[in-house]
Each structure stands twice: as structure tokens, then as C-alpha cells.
CSV table of C-alpha atoms in Angstrom, one decimal:
chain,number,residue,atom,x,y,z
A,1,UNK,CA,-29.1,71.7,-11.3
A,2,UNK,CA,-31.1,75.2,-10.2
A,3,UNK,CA,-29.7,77.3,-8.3
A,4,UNK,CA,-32.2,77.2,-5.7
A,5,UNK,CA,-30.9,73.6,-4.7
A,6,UNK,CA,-27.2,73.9,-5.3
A,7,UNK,CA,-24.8,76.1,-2.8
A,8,UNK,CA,-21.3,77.1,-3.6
A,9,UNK,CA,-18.5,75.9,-1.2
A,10,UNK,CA,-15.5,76.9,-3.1
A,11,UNK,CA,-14.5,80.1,-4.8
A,12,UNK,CA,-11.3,81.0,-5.9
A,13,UNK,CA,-9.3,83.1,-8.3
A,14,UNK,CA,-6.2,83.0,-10.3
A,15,UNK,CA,-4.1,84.1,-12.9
A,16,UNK,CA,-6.4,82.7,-15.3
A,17,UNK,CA,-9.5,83.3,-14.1
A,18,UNK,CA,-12.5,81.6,-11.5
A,19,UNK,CA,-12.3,78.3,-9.7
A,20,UNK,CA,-15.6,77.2,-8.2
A,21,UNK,CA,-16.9,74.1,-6.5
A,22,UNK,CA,-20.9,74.0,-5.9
A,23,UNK,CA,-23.2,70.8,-4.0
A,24,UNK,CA,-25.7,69.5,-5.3
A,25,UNK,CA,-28.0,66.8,-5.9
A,26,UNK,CA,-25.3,65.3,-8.5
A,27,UNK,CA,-22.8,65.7,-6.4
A,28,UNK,CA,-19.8,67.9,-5.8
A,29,UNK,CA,-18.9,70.0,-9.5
A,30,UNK,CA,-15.8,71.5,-10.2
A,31,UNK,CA,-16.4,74.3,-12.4
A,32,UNK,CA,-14.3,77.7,-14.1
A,33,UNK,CA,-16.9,79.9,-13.7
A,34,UNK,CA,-19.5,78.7,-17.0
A,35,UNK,CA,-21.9,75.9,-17.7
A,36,UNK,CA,-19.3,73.1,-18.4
A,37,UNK,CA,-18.2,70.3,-15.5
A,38,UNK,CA,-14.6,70.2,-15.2
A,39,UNK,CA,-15.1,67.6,-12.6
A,40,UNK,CA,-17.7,65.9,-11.1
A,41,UNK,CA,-17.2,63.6,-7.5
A,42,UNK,CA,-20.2,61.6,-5.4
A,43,UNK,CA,-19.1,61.9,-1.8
A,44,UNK,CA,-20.3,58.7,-1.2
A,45,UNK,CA,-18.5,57.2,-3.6
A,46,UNK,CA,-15.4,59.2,-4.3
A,47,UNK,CA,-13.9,56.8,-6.5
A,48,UNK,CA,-16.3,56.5,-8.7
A,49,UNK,CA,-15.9,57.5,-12.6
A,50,UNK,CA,-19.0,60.1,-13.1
A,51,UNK,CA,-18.3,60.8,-16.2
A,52,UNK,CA,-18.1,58.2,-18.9
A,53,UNK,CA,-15.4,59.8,-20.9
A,54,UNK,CA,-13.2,59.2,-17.6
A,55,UNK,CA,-14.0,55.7,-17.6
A,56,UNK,CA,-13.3,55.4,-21.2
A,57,UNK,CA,-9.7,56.5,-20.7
A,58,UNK,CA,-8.9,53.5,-19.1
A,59,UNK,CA,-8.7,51.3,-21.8
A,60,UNK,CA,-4.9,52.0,-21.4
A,61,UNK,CA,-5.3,49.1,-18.4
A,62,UNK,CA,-5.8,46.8,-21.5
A,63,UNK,CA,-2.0,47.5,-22.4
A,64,UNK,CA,-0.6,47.6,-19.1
A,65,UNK,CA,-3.4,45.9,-16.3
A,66,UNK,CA,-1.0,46.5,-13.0
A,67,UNK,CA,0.5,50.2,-13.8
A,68,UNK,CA,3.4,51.4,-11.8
A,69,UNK,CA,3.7,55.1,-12.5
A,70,UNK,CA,1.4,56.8,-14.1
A,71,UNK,CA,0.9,60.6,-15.3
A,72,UNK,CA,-2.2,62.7,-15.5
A,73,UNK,CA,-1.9,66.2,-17.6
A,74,UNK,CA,-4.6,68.2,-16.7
A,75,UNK,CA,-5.4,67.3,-12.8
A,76,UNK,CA,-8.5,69.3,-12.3
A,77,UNK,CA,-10.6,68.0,-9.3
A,78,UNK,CA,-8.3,64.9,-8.8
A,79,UNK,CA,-11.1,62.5,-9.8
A,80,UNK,CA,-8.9,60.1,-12.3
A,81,UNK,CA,-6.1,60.4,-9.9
A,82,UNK,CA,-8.3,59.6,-7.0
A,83,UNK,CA,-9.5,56.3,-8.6
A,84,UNK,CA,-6.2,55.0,-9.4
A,85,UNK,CA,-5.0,55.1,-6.5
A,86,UNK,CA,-8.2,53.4,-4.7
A,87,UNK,CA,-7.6,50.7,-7.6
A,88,UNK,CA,-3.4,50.6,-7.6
A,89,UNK,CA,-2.2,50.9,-4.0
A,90,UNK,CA,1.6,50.5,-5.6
A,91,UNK,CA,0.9,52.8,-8.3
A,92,UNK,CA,3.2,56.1,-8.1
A,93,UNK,CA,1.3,59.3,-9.6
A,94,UNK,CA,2.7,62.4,-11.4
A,95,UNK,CA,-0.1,64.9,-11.4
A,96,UNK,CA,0.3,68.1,-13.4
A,97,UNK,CA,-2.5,71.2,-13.1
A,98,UNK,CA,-1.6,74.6,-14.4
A,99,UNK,CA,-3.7,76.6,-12.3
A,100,UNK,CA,-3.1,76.8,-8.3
A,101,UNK,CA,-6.6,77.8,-7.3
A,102,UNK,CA,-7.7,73.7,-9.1
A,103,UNK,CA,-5.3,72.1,-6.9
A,104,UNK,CA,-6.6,74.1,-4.1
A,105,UNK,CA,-10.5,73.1,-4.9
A,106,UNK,CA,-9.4,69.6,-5.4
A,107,UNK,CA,-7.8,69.6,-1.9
A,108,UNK,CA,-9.9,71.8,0.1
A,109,UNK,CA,-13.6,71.3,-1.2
A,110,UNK,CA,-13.1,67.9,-3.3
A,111,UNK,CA,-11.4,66.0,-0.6
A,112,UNK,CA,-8.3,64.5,-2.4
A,113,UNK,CA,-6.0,63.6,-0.1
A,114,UNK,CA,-2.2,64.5,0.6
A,115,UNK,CA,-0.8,60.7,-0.5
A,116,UNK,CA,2.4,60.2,-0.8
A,117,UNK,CA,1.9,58.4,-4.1
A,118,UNK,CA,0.7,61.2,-5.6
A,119,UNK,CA,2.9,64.3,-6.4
A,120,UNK,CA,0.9,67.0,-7.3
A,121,UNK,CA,2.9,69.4,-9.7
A,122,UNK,CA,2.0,73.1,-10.6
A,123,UNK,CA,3.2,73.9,-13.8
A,124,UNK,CA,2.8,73.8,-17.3
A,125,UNK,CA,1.9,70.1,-18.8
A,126,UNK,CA,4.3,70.6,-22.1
A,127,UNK,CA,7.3,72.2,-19.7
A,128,UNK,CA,6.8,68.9,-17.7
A,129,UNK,CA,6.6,66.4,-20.2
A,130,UNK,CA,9.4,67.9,-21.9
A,131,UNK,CA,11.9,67.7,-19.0
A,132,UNK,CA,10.5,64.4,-17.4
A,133,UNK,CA,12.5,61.0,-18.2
A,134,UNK,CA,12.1,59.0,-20.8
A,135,UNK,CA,10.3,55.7,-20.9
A,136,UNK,CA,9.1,57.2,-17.3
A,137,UNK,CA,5.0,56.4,-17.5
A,138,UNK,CA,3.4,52.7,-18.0
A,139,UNK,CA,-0.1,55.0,-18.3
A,140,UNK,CA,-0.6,58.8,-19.0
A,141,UNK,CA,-3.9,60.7,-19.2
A,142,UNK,CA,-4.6,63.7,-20.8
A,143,UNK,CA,-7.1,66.2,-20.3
A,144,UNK,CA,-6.2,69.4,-20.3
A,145,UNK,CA,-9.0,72.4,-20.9
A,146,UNK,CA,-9.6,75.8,-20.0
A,147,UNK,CA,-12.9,77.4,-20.1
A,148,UNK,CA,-12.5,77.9,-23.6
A,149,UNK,CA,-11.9,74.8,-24.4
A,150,UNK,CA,-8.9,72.5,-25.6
A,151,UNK,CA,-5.6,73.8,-24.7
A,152,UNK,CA,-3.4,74.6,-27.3
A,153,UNK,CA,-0.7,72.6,-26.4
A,154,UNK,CA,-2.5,69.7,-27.8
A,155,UNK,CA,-2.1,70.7,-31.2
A,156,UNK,CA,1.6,70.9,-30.8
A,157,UNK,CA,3.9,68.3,-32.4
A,158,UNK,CA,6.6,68.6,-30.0
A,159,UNK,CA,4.3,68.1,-26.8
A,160,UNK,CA,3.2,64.9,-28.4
A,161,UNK,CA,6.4,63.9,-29.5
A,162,UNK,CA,7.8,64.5,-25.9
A,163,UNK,CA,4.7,62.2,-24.7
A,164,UNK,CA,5.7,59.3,-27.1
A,165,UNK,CA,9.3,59.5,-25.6
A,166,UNK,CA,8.0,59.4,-21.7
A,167,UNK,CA,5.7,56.4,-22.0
A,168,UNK,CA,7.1,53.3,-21.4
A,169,UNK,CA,6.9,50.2,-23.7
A,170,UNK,CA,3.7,48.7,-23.5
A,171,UNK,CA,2.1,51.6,-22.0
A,172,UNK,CA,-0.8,53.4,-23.1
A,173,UNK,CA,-1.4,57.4,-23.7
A,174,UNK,CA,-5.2,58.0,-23.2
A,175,UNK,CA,-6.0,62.0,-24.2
A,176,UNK,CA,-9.6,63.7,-24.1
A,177,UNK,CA,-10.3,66.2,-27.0
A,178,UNK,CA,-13.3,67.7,-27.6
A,179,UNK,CA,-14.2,67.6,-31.7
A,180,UNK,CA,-15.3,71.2,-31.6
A,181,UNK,CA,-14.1,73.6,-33.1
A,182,UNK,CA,-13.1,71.4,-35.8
A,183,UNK,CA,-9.8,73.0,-36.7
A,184,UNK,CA,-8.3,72.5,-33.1
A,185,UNK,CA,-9.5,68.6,-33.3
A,186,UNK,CA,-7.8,67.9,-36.6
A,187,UNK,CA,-4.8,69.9,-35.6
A,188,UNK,CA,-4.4,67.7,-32.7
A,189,UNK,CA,-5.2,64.5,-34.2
A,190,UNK,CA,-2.3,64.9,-36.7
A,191,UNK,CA,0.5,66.1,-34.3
A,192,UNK,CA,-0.8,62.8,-32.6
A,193,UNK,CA,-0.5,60.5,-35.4
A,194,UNK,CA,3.3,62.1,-36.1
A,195,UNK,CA,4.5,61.1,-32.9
A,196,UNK,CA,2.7,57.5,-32.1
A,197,UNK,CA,2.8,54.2,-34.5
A,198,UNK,CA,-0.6,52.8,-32.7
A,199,UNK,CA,-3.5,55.3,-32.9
A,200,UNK,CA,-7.1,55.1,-32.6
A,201,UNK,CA,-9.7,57.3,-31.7
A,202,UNK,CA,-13.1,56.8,-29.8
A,203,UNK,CA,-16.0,58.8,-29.6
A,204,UNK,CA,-17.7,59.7,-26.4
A,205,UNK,CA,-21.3,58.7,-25.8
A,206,UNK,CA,-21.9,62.1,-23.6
A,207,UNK,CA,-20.8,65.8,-24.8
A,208,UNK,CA,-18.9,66.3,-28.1
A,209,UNK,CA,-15.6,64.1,-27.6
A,210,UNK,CA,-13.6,61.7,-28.7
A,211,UNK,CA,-10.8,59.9,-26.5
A,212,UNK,CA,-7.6,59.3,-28.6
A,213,UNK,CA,-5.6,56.0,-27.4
A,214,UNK,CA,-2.2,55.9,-28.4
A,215,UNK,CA,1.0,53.3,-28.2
A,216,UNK,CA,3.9,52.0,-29.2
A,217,UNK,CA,2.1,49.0,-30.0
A,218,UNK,CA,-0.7,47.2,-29.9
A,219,UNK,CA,-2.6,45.9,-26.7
A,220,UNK,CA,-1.1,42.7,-25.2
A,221,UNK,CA,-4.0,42.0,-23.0
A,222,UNK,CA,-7.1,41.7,-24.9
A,223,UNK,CA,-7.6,38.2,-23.7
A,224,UNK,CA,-8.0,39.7,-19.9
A,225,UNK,CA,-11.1,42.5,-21.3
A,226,UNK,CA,-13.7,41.0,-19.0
A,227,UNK,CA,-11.7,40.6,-16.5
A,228,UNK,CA,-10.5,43.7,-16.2
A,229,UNK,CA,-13.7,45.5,-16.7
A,230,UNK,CA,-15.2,43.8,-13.3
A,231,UNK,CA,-12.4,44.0,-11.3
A,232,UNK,CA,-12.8,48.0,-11.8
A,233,UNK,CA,-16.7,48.2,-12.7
A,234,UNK,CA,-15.8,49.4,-16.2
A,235,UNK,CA,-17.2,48.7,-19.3
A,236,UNK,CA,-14.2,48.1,-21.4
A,237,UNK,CA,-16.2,45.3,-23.4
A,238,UNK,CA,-18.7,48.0,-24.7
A,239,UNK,CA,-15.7,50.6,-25.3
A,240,UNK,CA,-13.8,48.7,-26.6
A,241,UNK,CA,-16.2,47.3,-29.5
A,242,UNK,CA,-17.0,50.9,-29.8
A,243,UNK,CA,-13.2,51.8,-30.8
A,244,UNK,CA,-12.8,48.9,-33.1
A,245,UNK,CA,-16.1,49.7,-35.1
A,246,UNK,CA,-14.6,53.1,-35.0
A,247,UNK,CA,-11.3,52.4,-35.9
A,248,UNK,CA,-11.5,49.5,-39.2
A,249,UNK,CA,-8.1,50.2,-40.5
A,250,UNK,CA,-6.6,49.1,-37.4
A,251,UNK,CA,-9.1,45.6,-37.1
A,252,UNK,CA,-8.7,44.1,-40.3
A,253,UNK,CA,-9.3,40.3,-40.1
């Protein structure tokens, strides 16, 4: 967007640095004071997915379709948590952001709401997921970045192992890492593969991603794909043939 047609409604600062929110003609962007969209809302349609990765994530409905708690690491502007609970009205929400000015944007310029299905908590994903219940979460998403990058937490083997133990049996753990720089993606990728026995990873069509899905298990509810992908205006179909052409070892016929 140039600056001549976008205006700033949100500036903040904390501990670790800027919080800023700008309108545009794309929308509302969430944004930590550099080039990258952390978050990205239409207010016309606030439930809406902007960014594919987002909607890619959600091939965790395919192991459990009607989700009854779910946990997002990494709130940001409230956009995944936003959707689900448009799509879910039952579904209970633990929502975990690190930085106090995000959860401020995503209240006060993104306009996500004070529900009582969502509990918004400030603290430190790992120091959650490692004192949170076990077998707690039918659905956890993960995406958690700092202007930098990926946090390092996701190359930890204890974080992920503390994941594993939290989700529920036929749930699904969606995470968002970026492939760059290399080391950090490969680090994470193998404290991942220590701590779940169903793993696959997806890449991205937009930016320099790739969306790891992990289980205890495989999906139980391929047969419902289509079905699923209307009733929320996904396209699983298309992601989903994407991870199996990316993923062979785990397809064989």
C-alpha cells in the first residue's frame, strides 16, 4: 500500500518493541513496526481468512470437524481466533500472545471482541503449554513470530513435547514456520518429528512457509473433505492434495 493512501490507527509500545495497526485499501494490517503482515482483517468481512497460510491451518478440522477447545499460540490480531468462533459457537478458546500492546491492537483497532469463549492469556506460549492439562486441546494452532522472525521456542524439544501431551486424541496440531533461515526450519522440524508419530509438512503458496500438521494419528475424516471445505469456504481439497504430493512417505498406496 503507499503511504499516501494508508493512515495509522493504532500505535503502541512494549517491552519488545512497536505495535501498529494502519487502514488501507487491503484492509486493516497488524504490523511490528517493518514490512511484514502479522495480521491482516477486511471489516467487512471479519471472518474471513486473508491470508492463505491461515486457511491452510485448518486442515486440522479433517481430524476433528466439530472442535470443542481449541488453543492458538501466537494470538496476534485475533484473526484465527475470530473465525472459529464465527464457525464453532460451542467451541471454548485458549488464546496465548506474549506481547500486551498485540492484544491491545487486536481489541482496540482490530475489533475482536471480549467473548466469553475466548480467554485471552498474556504470557509466554512454552510456560503455558507446559503447565496446561494434558489431553486438554481437540485443535491447536501455532504461530508464533517476532519481527525477526520464528520464535525460538519452536526449535525446542520440550515445547513440542509439552504440545504432543496437551492435544487430545484425534486432534490435530497445525504450526506456521517460515523456511528461512534454513537452520531455524530444520531445527524445528526435528524437535517436531521427536515429539509427534503423524507428521507432514505443507508448503505455503504465498511468502516463504511451510505449515507443519501433526497428530497422534492419522485423519479419520477424509471421506467428509468437500464437505467440510464448503461448509467453511476452504479449499481443503486443493491443500490437501498439495500435502500428500508433498508428503509421499506418508501416502503410499
Amino acid at each position: 500500500m503507499e503511504n499516501s493512501v494508508k493512515q495509522r490507527i493504532f500505535s503502541a509500545t512494549d517491552d519488545f518493541g512497536t505495535v501498529e495497526v494502519w487502514r488501507g485499501p487491503e484492509g486493516l494490517i497488524l504490523g511490528f513496526g517493518n514490512a511484514i503482515e502479522q495480521t491482516r482483517l477486511l471489516p467487512h468481512n471479519p471472518s474471513h481468512l486473508c491470508f492463505s497460510y491461515m486457511r491452510l491451518m485448518l486442515l486440522g478440522l479433517l481430524w476433528k470437524p466439530k472442535p470443542q477447545r481449541a488453543l492458538i499460540l501466537g494470538m496476534g490480531g485475533g484473526a484465527l481466533a475470530r473465525t472459529l468462533m464465527a464457525w464453532f459457537p460451542r467451541l471454548s478458546i485458549d488464546a496465548v500472545e506474549l506481547r500486551p500492546a498485540v492484544v491491545r491492537a487486536a481489541h482496540e483497532a482490530l475489533g475482536l471482541g471480549h467473548d466469553p469463549r475466548l480467554r485471552v492469556h498474556i504470557m509466554d506460549a512454552a510456560e503455558f503449554a507446559g503447565n496446561a492439562p494434558s489431553a486438554q486441546y481437540d485443535l491447536i494452532l501455532t504461530d508464533v513470530f517476532d519481527a525477526q522472525g520464528m520464535a525460538p521456542l519452536l526449535a525446542e524439544a520440550a515445547f513440542h513435547a509439552d504440545c504432543a501431551r496437551i492435544l487430545a486424541p484425534r486432534g490435530a496440531l497445525a504450526s506456521n514456520l517460515w523456511r528461512h533461515p534454513l537452520e531455524d526450519y530444520l531445527a524445528a522440524t526435528i524437535a517436531m518429528e521427536q515429539a509427534f508419530p503423524w507428521l507432514a509438512f505443507v508448503s505455503t503458496r504465498e511468502r516463504d512457509q511451510n505449515i507443519a500438521l501433526a497428530a497422534h494419528d492419522h485423519p479419520c475424516h477424509l471421506r467428509d473433505l468437500v464437505r467440510i471445505g464448503r461448509k467453511h469456504q476452504l479449499e481443503l481439497p486443493a491443500f490437501w492434495r498439495d500435502l500428500v504430493q508433498q508428503n509421499p512417505r506418508l501416502f503410499k498406496p
